[in-house]
Structure formats: C-alpha cells, structure tokens
C-alpha cells in the first residue's frame, strides 16, 4: 500500500491457478489495483465459492468509489 502497488480496498491479488479459471470478462479484475480487503471478505470470506468471489469483485469494480471503500473498510 505504501509503495502504491496495492490499495486498501480492491480485489484480492489472484493466485496463478485462479487466473487460469478467469473468463475474458473476469480478466478486467487484473486491471484494477489489488487490495488488502474486498467486498467478498466482508460478506463471508472463505464461505464464498470462487465464482462468487470473482462476481463480487466485478461488482466492486463497477461501483468503485470512495463511499464504497469507506463502507468496506468500516465492515472489515
């Protein structure tokens, strides 16, 4: 975060085997700075299946903004 490589809020950095499962649409996730916390972490973390994690990350990307970031940080 301090170096600027990551954000406080954003999609979690993906593992290579996760990227291999991405659809073309999912790859938009790679164009956003990764974050320490994200939408799916506040909605259930490890209880959420991979496809739903990706969907929640895509939802975050489409509604990205300071208000949403603050809400996610407060719920983390």
PDB file of C-alpha atoms in Angstrom:
ATOM      1  CA  UNK A   1       0.000   0.000   0.000  1.00  0.00           C
ATOM      2  CA  UNK A   2       2.775   2.425   0.928  1.00  0.00           C
ATOM      3  CA  UNK A   3       4.658   1.773  -2.335  1.00  0.00           C
ATOM      4  CA  UNK A   4       1.479   2.228  -4.367  1.00  0.00           C
ATOM      5  CA  UNK A   5       1.342  -1.351  -5.672  1.00  0.00           C
ATOM      6  CA  UNK A   6      -1.820  -2.104  -3.692  1.00  0.00           C
ATOM      7  CA  UNK A   7      -4.851  -0.290  -2.379  1.00  0.00           C
ATOM      8  CA  UNK A   8      -6.568  -0.668   0.982  1.00  0.00           C
ATOM      9  CA  UNK A   9      -9.741  -1.816  -0.808  1.00  0.00           C
ATOM     10  CA  UNK A  10      -9.892  -3.741  -4.061  1.00  0.00           C
ATOM     11  CA  UNK A  11      -9.948  -7.253  -5.461  1.00  0.00           C
ATOM     12  CA  UNK A  12      -7.580  -9.557  -3.604  1.00  0.00           C
ATOM     13  CA  UNK A  13      -4.409 -10.400  -5.563  1.00  0.00           C
ATOM     14  CA  UNK A  14      -5.212 -13.586  -7.508  1.00  0.00           C
ATOM     15  CA  UNK A  15      -3.171 -16.767  -7.488  1.00  0.00           C
ATOM     16  CA  UNK A  16      -1.960 -18.076 -10.876  1.00  0.00           C
ATOM     17  CA  UNK A  17      -4.348 -21.055 -10.748  1.00  0.00           C
ATOM     18  CA  UNK A  18      -7.243 -18.636 -10.139  1.00  0.00           C
ATOM     19  CA  UNK A  19      -6.283 -16.506 -13.157  1.00  0.00           C
ATOM     20  CA  UNK A  20      -6.326 -19.666 -15.279  1.00  0.00           C
ATOM     21  CA  UNK A  21     -10.045 -20.042 -14.406  1.00  0.00           C
ATOM     22  CA  UNK A  22     -10.987 -16.474 -15.406  1.00  0.00           C
ATOM     23  CA  UNK A  23     -13.291 -15.751 -18.294  1.00  0.00           C
ATOM     24  CA  UNK A  24     -12.403 -12.849 -20.591  1.00  0.00           C
ATOM     25  CA  UNK A  25     -14.800 -10.674 -18.587  1.00  0.00           C
ATOM     26  CA  UNK A  26     -13.172 -11.750 -15.299  1.00  0.00           C
ATOM     27  CA  UNK A  27      -9.791 -10.571 -16.588  1.00  0.00           C
ATOM     28  CA  UNK A  28     -10.944  -6.965 -16.070  1.00  0.00           C
ATOM     29  CA  UNK A  29     -10.189  -7.737 -12.453  1.00  0.00           C
ATOM     30  CA  UNK A  30      -6.470  -7.732 -13.354  1.00  0.00           C
ATOM     31  CA  UNK A  31      -6.606  -4.090 -14.496  1.00  0.00           C
ATOM     32  CA  UNK A  32      -7.555  -2.805 -11.038  1.00  0.00           C
ATOM     33  CA  UNK A  33      -5.080  -2.310  -8.211  1.00  0.00           C
ATOM     34  CA  UNK A  34      -5.354  -5.247  -5.805  1.00  0.00           C
ATOM     35  CA  UNK A  35      -6.488  -4.508  -2.275  1.00  0.00           C
ATOM     36  CA  UNK A  36      -5.914  -5.732   1.251  1.00  0.00           C
ATOM     37  CA  UNK A  37      -9.645  -6.135   1.812  1.00  0.00           C
ATOM     38  CA  UNK A  38     -12.541  -6.540  -0.576  1.00  0.00           C
ATOM     39  CA  UNK A  39     -16.286  -6.925  -0.859  1.00  0.00           C
ATOM     40  CA  UNK A  40     -16.342 -10.719  -0.552  1.00  0.00           C
ATOM     41  CA  UNK A  41     -14.207 -10.619   2.588  1.00  0.00           C
ATOM     42  CA  UNK A  42     -16.916  -8.704   4.412  1.00  0.00           C
ATOM     43  CA  UNK A  43     -19.647 -10.984   3.023  1.00  0.00           C
ATOM     44  CA  UNK A  44     -18.334 -14.325   4.206  1.00  0.00           C
ATOM     45  CA  UNK A  45     -14.672 -14.804   3.255  1.00  0.00           C
ATOM     46  CA  UNK A  46     -13.838 -18.495   2.920  1.00  0.00           C
ATOM     47  CA  UNK A  47     -17.522 -19.498   2.925  1.00  0.00           C
ATOM     48  CA  UNK A  48     -17.939 -17.903  -0.506  1.00  0.00           C
ATOM     49  CA  UNK A  49     -17.154 -20.111  -3.524  1.00  0.00           C
ATOM     50  CA  UNK A  50     -14.530 -18.900  -6.008  1.00  0.00           C
ATOM     51  CA  UNK A  51     -17.014 -17.938  -8.772  1.00  0.00           C
ATOM     52  CA  UNK A  52     -18.990 -15.812  -6.323  1.00  0.00           C
ATOM     53  CA  UNK A  53     -15.764 -14.151  -5.103  1.00  0.00           C
ATOM     54  CA  UNK A  54     -14.996 -13.162  -8.686  1.00  0.00           C
ATOM     55  CA  UNK A  55     -18.572 -11.895  -9.184  1.00  0.00           C
ATOM     56  CA  UNK A  56     -18.338  -9.773  -6.028  1.00  0.00           C
ATOM     57  CA  UNK A  57     -15.001  -8.366  -7.188  1.00  0.00           C
ATOM     58  CA  UNK A  58     -16.564  -7.471 -10.543  1.00  0.00           C
ATOM     59  CA  UNK A  59     -19.467  -5.835  -8.673  1.00  0.00           C
ATOM     60  CA  UNK A  60     -16.958  -3.805  -6.643  1.00  0.00           C
ATOM     61  CA  UNK A  61     -15.116  -2.716  -9.804  1.00  0.00           C
ATOM     62  CA  UNK A  62     -18.336  -1.491 -11.430  1.00  0.00           C
ATOM     63  CA  UNK A  63     -19.358   0.510  -8.337  1.00  0.00           C
ATOM     64  CA  UNK A  64     -15.905   1.584  -7.188  1.00  0.00           C
ATOM     65  CA  UNK A  65     -15.784   4.834  -5.241  1.00  0.00           C
ATOM     66  CA  UNK A  66     -14.650   6.427  -2.001  1.00  0.00           C
ATOM     67  CA  UNK A  67     -18.048   5.887  -0.327  1.00  0.00           C
ATOM     68  CA  UNK A  68     -17.997   2.139  -1.023  1.00  0.00           C
ATOM     69  CA  UNK A  69     -14.347   1.907   0.036  1.00  0.00           C
ATOM     70  CA  UNK A  70     -15.109   3.559   3.371  1.00  0.00           C
ATOM     71  CA  UNK A  71     -18.079   1.232   3.965  1.00  0.00           C
ATOM     72  CA  UNK A  72     -15.944  -1.832   3.191  1.00  0.00           C
ATOM     73  CA  UNK A  73     -13.151  -0.604   5.475  1.00  0.00           C
ATOM     74  CA  UNK A  74     -15.622   0.004   8.310  1.00  0.00           C
ATOM     75  CA  UNK A  75     -17.046  -3.511   7.937  1.00  0.00           C
ATOM     76  CA  UNK A  76     -13.627  -5.194   7.756  1.00  0.00           C
TER      77      UNK A  76
END
